[in-house]
Short mmCIF file of C-alpha atoms in Angstrom, two decimals:
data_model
loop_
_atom_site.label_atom_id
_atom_site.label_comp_id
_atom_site.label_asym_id
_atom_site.label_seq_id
_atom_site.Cartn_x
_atom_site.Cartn_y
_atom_site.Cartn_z
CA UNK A 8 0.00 0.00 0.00
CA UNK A 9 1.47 3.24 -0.79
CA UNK A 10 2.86 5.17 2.46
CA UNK A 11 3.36 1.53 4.00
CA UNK A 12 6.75 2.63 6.30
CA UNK A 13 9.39 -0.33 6.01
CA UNK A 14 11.70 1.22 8.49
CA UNK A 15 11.10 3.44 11.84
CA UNK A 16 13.32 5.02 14.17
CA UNK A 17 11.97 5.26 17.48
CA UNK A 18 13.02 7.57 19.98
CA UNK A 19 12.65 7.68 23.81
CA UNK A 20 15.37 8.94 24.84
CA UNK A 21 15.08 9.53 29.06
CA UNK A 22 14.03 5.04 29.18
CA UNK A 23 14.45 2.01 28.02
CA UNK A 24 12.05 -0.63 26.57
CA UNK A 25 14.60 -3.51 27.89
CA UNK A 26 14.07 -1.93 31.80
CA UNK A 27 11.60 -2.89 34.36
CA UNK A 28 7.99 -1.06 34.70
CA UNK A 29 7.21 -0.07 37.58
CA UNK A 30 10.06 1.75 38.82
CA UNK A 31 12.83 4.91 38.52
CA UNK A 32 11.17 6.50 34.90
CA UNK A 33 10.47 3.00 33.48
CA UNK A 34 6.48 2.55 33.27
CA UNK A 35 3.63 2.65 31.11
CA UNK A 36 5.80 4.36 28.13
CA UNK A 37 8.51 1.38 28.12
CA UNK A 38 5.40 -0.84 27.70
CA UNK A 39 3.89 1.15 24.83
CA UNK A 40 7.50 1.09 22.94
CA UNK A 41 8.12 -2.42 23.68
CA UNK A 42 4.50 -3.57 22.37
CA UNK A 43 3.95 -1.46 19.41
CA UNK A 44 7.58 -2.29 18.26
CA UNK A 45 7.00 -6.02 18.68
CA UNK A 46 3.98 -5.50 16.73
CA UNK A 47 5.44 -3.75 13.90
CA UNK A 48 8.08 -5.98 13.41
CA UNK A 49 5.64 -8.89 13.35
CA UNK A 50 4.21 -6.89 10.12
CA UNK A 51 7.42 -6.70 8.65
CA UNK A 52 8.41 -3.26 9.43
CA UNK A 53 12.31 -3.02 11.14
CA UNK A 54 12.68 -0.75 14.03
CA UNK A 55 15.52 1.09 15.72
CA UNK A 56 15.16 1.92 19.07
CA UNK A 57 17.27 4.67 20.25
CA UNK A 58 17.70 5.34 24.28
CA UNK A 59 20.24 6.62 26.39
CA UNK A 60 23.28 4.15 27.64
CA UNK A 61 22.63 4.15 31.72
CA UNK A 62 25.39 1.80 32.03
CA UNK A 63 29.18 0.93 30.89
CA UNK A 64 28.04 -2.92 30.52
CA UNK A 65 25.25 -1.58 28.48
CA UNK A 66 25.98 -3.31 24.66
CA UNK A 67 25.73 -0.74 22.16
CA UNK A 68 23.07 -3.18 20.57
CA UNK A 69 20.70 -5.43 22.07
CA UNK A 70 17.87 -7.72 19.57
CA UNK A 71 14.32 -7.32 21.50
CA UNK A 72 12.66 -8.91 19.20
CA UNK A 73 13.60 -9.98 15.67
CA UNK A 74 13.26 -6.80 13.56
CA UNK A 75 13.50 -4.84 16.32
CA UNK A 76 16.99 -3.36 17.88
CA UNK A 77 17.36 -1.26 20.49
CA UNK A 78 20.02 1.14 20.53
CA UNK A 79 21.74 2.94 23.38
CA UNK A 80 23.58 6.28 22.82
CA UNK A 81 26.11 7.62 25.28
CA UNK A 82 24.67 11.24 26.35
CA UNK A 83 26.67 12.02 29.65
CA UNK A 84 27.55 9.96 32.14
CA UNK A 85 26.01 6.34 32.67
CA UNK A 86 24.73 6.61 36.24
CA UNK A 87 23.07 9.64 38.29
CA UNK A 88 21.19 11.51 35.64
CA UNK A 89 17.89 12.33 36.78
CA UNK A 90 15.43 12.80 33.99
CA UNK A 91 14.96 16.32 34.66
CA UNK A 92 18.93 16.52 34.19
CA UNK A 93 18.54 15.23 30.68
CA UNK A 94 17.48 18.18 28.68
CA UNK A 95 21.20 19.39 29.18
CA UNK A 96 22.18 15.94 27.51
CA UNK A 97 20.05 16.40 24.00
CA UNK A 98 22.74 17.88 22.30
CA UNK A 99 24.93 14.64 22.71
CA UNK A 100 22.07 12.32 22.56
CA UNK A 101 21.12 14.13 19.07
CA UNK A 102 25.05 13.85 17.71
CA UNK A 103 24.85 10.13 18.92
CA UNK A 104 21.94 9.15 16.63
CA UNK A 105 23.01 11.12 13.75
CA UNK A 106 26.56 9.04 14.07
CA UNK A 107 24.49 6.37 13.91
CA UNK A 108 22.74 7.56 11.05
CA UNK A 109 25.73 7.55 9.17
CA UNK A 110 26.49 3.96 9.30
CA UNK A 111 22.71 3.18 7.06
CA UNK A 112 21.76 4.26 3.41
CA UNK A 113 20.33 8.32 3.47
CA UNK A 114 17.27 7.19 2.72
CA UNK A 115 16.90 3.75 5.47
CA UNK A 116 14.50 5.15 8.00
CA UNK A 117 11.11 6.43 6.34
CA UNK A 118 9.83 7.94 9.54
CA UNK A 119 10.86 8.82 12.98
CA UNK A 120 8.19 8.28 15.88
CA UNK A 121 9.39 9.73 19.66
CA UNK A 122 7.73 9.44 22.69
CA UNK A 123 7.73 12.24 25.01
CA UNK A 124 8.82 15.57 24.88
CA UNK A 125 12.72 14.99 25.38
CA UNK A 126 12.50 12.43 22.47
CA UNK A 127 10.40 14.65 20.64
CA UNK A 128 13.06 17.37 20.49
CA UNK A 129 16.05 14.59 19.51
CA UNK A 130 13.30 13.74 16.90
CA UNK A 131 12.77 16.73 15.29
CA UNK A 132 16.24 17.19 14.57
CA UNK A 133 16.37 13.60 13.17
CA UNK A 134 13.59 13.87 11.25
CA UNK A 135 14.53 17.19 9.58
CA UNK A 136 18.61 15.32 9.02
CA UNK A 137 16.73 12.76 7.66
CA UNK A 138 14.10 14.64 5.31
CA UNK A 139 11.55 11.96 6.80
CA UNK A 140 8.44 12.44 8.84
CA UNK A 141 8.18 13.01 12.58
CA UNK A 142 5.49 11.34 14.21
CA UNK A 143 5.01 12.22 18.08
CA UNK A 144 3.61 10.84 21.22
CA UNK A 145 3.18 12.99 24.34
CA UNK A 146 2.45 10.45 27.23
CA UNK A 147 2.53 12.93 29.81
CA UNK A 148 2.23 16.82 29.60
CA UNK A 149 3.60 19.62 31.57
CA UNK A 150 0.72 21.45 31.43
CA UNK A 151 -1.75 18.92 32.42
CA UNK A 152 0.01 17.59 34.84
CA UNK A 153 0.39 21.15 36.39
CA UNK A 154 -3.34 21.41 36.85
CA UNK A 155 -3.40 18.88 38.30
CA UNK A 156 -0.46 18.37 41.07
CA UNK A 157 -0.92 16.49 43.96
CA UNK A 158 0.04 18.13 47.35
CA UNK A 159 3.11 18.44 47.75
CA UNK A 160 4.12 17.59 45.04
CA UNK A 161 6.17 20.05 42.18
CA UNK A 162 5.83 21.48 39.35
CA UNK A 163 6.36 20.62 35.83
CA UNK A 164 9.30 23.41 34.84
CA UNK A 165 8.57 26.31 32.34
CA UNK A 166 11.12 24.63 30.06
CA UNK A 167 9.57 21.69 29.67
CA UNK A 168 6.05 23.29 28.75
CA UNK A 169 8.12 25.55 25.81
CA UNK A 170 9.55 22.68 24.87
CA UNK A 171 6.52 20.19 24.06
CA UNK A 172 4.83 23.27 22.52
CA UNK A 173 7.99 23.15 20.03
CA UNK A 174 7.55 19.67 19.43
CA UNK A 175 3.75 20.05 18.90
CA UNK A 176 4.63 22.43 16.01
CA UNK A 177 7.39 20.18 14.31
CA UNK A 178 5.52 17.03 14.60
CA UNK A 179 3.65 15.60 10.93
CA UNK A 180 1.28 13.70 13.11
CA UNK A 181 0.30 13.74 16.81
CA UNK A 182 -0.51 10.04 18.66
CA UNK A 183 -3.01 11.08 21.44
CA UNK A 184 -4.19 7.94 24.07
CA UNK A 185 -7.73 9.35 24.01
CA UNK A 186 -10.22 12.21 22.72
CA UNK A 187 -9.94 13.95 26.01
CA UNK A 188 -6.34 14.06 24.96
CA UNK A 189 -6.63 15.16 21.81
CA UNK A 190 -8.76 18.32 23.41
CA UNK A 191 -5.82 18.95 25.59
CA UNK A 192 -3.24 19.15 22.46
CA UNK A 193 -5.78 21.36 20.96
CA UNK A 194 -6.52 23.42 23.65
CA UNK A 195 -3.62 23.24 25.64
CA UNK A 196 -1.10 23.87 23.43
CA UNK A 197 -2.78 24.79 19.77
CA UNK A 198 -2.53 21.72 18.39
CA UNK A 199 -3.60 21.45 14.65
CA UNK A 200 -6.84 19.60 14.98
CA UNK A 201 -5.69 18.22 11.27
CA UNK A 202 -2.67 16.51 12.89
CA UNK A 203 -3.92 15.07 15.78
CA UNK A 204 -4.95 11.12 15.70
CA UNK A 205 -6.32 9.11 18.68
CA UNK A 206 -5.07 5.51 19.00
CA UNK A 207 -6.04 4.35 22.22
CA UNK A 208 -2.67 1.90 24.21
CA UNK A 209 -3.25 -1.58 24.85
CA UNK A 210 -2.52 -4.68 26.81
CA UNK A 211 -0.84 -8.06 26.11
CA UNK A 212 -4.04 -10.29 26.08
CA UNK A 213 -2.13 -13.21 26.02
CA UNK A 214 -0.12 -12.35 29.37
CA UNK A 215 -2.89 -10.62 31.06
CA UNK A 216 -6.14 -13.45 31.26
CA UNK A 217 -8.46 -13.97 33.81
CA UNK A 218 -7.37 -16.73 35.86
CA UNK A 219 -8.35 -18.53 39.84
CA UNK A 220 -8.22 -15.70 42.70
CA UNK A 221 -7.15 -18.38 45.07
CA UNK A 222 -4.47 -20.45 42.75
CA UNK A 223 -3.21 -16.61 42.71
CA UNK A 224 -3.01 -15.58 45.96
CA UNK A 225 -1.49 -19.27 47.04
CA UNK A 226 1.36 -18.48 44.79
CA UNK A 227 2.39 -15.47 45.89
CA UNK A 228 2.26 -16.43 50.00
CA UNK A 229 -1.08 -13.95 50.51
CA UNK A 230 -4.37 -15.32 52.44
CA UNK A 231 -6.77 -17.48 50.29
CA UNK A 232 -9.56 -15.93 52.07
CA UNK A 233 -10.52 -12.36 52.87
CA UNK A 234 -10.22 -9.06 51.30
CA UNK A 235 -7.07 -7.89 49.36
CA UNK A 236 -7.19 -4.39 47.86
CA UNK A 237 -4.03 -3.59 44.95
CA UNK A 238 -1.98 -0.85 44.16
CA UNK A 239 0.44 -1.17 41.09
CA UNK A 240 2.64 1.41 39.61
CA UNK A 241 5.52 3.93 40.33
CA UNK A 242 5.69 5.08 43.92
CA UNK A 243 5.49 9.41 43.58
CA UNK A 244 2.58 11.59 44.48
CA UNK A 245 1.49 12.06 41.08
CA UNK A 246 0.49 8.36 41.05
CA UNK A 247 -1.39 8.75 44.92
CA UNK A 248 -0.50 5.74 46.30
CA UNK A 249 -1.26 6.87 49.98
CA UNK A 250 -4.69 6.65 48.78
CA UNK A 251 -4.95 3.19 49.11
CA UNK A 252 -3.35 3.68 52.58
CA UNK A 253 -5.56 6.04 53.77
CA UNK A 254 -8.42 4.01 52.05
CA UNK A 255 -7.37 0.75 54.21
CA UNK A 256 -7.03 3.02 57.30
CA UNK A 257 -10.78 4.35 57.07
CA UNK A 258 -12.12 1.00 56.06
CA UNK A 259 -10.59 -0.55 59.44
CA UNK A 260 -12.10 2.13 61.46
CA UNK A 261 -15.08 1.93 60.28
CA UNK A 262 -15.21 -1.82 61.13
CA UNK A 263 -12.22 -2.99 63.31
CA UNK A 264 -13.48 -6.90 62.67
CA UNK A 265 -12.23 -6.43 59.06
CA UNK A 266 -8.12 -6.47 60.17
CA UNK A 267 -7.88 -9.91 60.29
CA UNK A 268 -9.15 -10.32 56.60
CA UNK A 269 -7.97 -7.66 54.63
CA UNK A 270 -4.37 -7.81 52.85
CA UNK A 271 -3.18 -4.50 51.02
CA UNK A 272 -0.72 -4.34 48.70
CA UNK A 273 1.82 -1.74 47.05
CA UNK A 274 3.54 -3.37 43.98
CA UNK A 275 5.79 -0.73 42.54
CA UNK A 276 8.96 1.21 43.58
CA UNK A 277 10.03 4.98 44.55
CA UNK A 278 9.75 7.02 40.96
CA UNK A 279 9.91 11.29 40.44
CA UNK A 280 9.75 13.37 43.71
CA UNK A 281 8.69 9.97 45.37
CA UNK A 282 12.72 9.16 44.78
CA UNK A 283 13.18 11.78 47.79
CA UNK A 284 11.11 10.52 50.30
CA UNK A 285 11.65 6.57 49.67
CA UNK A 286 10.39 5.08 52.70
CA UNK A 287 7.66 7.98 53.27
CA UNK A 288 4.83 5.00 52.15
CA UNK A 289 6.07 2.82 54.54
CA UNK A 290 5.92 5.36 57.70
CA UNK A 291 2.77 5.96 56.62
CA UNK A 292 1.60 2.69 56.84
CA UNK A 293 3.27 2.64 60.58
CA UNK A 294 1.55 6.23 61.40
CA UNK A 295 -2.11 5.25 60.37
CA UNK A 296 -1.53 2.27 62.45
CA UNK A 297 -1.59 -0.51 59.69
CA UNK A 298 1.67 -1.60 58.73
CA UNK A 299 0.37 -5.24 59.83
CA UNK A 300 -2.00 -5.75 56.48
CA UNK A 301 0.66 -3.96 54.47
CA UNK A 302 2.85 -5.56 52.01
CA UNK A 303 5.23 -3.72 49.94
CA UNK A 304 6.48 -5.30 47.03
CA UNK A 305 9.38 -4.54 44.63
CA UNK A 306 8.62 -4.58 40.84
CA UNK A 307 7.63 -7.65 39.59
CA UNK A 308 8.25 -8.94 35.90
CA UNK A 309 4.41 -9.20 33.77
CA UNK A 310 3.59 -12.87 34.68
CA UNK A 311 3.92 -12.38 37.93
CA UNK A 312 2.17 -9.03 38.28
CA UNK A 313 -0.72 -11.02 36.55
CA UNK A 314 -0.84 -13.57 39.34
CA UNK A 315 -1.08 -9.98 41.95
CA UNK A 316 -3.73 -8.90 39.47
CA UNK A 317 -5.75 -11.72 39.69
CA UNK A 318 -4.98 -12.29 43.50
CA UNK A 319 -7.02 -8.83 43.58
CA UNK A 320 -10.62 -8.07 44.90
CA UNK A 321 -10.18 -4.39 43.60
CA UNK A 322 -6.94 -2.44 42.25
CA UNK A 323 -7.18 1.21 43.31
CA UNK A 324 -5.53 4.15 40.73
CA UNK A 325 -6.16 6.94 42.33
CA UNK A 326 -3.93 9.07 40.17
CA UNK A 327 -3.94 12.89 40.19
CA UNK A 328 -3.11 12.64 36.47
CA UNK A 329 -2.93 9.54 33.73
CA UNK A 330 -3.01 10.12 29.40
CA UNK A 331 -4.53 6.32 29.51
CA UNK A 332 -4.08 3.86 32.82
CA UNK A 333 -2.12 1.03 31.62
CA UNK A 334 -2.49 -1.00 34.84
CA UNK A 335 -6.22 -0.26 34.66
CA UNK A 336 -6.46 -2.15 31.73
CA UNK A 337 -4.36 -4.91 32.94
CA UNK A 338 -5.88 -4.94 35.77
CA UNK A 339 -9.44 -5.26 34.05
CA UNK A 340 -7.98 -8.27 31.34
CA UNK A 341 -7.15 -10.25 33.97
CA UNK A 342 -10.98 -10.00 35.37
CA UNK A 343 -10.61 -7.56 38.58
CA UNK A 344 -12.35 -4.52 38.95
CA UNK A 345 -10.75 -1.12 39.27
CA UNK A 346 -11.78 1.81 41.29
CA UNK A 347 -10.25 4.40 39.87
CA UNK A 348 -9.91 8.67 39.63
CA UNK A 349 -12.22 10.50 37.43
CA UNK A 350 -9.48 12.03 35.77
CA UNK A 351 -7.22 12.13 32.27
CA UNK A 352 -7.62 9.11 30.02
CA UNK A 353 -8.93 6.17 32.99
CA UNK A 354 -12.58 6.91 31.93
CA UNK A 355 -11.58 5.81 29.09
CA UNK A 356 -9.28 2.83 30.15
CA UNK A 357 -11.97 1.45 32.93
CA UNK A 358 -15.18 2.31 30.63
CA UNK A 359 -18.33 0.73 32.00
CA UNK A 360 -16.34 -2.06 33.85
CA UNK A 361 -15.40 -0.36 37.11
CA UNK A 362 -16.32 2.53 39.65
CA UNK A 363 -14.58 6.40 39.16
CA UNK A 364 -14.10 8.53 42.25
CA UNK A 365 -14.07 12.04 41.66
CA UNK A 366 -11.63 13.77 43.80
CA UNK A 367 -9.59 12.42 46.51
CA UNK A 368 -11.10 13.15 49.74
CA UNK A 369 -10.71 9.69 51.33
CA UNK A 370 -14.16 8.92 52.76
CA UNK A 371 -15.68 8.84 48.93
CA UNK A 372 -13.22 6.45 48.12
CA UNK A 373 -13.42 4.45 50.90
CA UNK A 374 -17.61 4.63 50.33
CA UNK A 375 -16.94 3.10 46.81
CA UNK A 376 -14.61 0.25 47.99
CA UNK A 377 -16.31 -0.42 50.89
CA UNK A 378 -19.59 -1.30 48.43
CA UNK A 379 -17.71 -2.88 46.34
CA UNK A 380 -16.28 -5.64 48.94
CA UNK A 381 -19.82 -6.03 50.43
CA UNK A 382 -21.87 -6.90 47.50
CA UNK A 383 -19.89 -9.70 45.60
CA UNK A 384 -22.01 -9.96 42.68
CA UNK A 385 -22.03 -6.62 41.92
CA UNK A 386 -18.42 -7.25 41.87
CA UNK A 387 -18.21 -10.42 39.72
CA UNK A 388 -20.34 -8.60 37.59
CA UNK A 389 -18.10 -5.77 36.86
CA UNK A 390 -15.04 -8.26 36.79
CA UNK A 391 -17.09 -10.34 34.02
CA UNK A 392 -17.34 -6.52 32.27
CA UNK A 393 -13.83 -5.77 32.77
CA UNK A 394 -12.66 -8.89 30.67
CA UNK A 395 -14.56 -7.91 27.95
CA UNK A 396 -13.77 -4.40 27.81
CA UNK A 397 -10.16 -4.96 27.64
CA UNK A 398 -10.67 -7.17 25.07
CA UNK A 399 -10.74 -4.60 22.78
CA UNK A 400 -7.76 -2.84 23.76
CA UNK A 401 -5.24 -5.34 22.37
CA UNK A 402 -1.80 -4.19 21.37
CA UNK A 403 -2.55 -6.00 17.76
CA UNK A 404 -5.11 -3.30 17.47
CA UNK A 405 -3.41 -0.29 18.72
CA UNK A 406 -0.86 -1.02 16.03
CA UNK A 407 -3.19 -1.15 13.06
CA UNK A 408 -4.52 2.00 13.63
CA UNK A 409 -0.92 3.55 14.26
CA UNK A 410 0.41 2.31 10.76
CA UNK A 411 -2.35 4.18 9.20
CA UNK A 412 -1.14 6.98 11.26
CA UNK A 413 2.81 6.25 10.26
CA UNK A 414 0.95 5.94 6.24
CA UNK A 415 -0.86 9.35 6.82
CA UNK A 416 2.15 10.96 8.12
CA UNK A 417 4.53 9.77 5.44
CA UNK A 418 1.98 10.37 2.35
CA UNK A 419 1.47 13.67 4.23
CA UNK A 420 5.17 14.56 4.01
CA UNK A 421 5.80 13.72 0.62
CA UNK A 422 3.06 15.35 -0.34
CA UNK A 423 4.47 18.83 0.77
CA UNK A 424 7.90 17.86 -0.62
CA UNK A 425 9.53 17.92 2.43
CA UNK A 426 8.67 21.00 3.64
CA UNK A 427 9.05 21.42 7.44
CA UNK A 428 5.55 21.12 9.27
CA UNK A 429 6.04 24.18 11.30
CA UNK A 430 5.18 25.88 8.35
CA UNK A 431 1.37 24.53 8.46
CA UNK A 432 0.32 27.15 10.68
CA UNK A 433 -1.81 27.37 14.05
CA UNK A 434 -4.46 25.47 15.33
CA UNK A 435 -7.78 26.76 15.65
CA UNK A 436 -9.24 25.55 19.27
CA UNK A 437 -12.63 23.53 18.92
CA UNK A 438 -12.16 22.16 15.33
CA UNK A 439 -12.58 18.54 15.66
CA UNK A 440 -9.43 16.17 15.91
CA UNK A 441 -8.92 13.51 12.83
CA UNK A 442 -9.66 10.10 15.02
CA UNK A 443 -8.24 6.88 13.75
CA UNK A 444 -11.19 4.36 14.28
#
């Protein structure tokens, strides 16, 4: 088909696909670059990963997949970088890949597709080097984020807002998670409604599958009866894991019987500001007077964190701020219901399947898991829900809809003959986004 992209280069530059979720900066947007890359390559489309060398025993290659190589550029030194360090490190990240550029034909990649703003402002420069278009996905922005911070917690930096906005411009196509989004692009940062393209994330279906609670919970040590409430993800105030504290707290004084059968646990590790206050979770736990149901658990690799999934009467993500909610969605395929914050894109992520909680005053939340854990069928019912719902969220799928967005972007570009996209103009706020169905 004509556009059809044979080779990508993908950027992302501050993580690596080959680290662990869950922990540090490696979440939700290793997943997505791991997946879709898998997925492409199944279709016959090569891809180059580019990310930054963290380590000296760090090959300069490494195969993830046939058709799919991930490469690590030296941009400072290995260890102690923080990711809000890294903007000073483009410069030498950017003169890494275009050494590497030199060692393939001029014309090898036929598009270049980043992921987040750091990446997107290596890509840009690639793109433009390599007269090829630039394709960008924002997982997180500055500017949403910063409306909605938890206590406590700081700031996105002024830099970083000018800096997506520069990115929005360059880009030939924008990847939003959602419509809500896509409104945000528009809105928040004058988007062109004409370049933006929703392709919802998904989940490994085959990893993630509903499976016995009890089998579960035997195989990871927890009780086979009673209550156990999740929380999985990075360990930082944007992700509100005290919630779930706080939650467990409240539910034990309401009814003190409920201690000996209720299990909570925190799968994840310290991530952002959270890397500051490591431990704070933990003497939290101690100060609300229930570090006996508590278990803290260090990231897990994906069958594993299947087995906690299904273990699960509820996962909580009570996040200030998500584009998607990838461990909604896992959470969901593997047939446990979520209760989750009314915010970014987990409407979209739990659907019809699981309970949203606007705000985070604690006693609402505990209100909705407190119902939940009383009336069982209600919550079969919504785990029954849940399983179909991810269903259709399936990595396979999310990658179909992206290669039309790769095709769009690379007719799109030759189209103009080159040109540079900044040229395009402004966006005008309310026009309808294209949506990739």
């Amino acid at each position: 088909m004509q556009g059809d992209p044979r080779r990508v280069a993908m950027i992302s530059v501050h993580t690596s696909p080959l680290e662990q979720p869950g922990t540090g900066d490696a979440g939700g947007l290793n997943v997505y670059v791991a997946e879709t890359a898998t997925q492409l390559a199944a279709r016959g489309i090569e891809v180059d990963i580019f990310t930054r060398r963290t380590t000296g025993e760090t090959p300069v290659e490494a195969e993830l997949v046939p058709g799919v190589r991930v490469r690590h550029v030296t941009a400072g030194p290995y260890e102690g970088l923080s990711k809000e360090d890294l903007p000073g490190q483009l410069c030498a990240f950017s003169a890494g890949i275009m050494q590497a550029g030199l060692s393939v034909p001029e014309d090898h990649y036929d598009l270049v597709h980043s992921h987040y703003w750091l990446s997107g402002q290596v890509g840009w420069l690639a793109a433009d080097r390599w007269r090829v278009a630039l394709v960008h996905t924002m997982h997180t922005m500055a500017r949403v984020k910063n409306l909605h911070l938890a206590d406590g917690d700081t700031p996105e930096p002024r830099g970083r807002e000018i800096g997506e906005v520069q990115v929005v411009e360059a880009a030939d196509r924008l990847i939003a998670n959602t419509d809500g989004e896509a409104r945000e692009l528009i809105e928040l940062y004058a988007a062109l409604p004409s370049k933006v393209s929703v392709v919802p994330p998904g989940v490994d279906l085959d990893t993630f599958t509903p499976g016995d609670r009890g089998a579960a919970r035997a195989a990871l040590g927890l009780p086979v009866e009673g209550d156990v409430l999740l929380f999985v993800g990075r360990i930082q105030p944007l992700k509100a894991p005290d919630m779930l504290l706080r939650v467990a707290a409240e539910l034990l004084e309401r009814d003190p019987g409920r201690r000996d059968r209720l299990t909570v646990a925190v799968v994840g590790g310290p991530s952002g500001s959270g890397l500051t206050r490591p431990h704070e979770l933990e003497e939290l736990a101690v100060s609300l007077g229930i570090s006996d149901v508590v278990r803290f658990v260090r990231p897990v690799e994906r069958t594993v964190l299947a087995q906690w999934y299904r273990a699960a009467d509820l996962v909580l993500v009570p996040s200030y701020s998500e584009s998607f909610g990838l461990v909604a969605i896992e959470a969901q395929a593997c047939g446990t219901p979520v209760v989750a914050a009314d915010v970014g894109g987990l409407p979209t992520a739990v659907g019809d399947a699981g309970v949203l909680v606007d705000g985070h005053r604690v006693g609402p939340w505990t209100d909705a898991v407190e119902a939940l854990l009383r009336d069982r069928p209600h919550r079969l019912e919504l785990g029954r829900r849940a399983v179909e719902h991810a269903a259709g969220y399936g990595w396979a799928a999310t990658t179909d809809r992206l290669v039309e967005v790769y095709r769009q972007a690379i007719l799109g570009r030759q189209a103009s003959g080159n040109d540079s996209p900044i040229d395009e103009g402004r966006a005008l706020v309310g026009v309808p986004t294209a949506v990739i169905p």
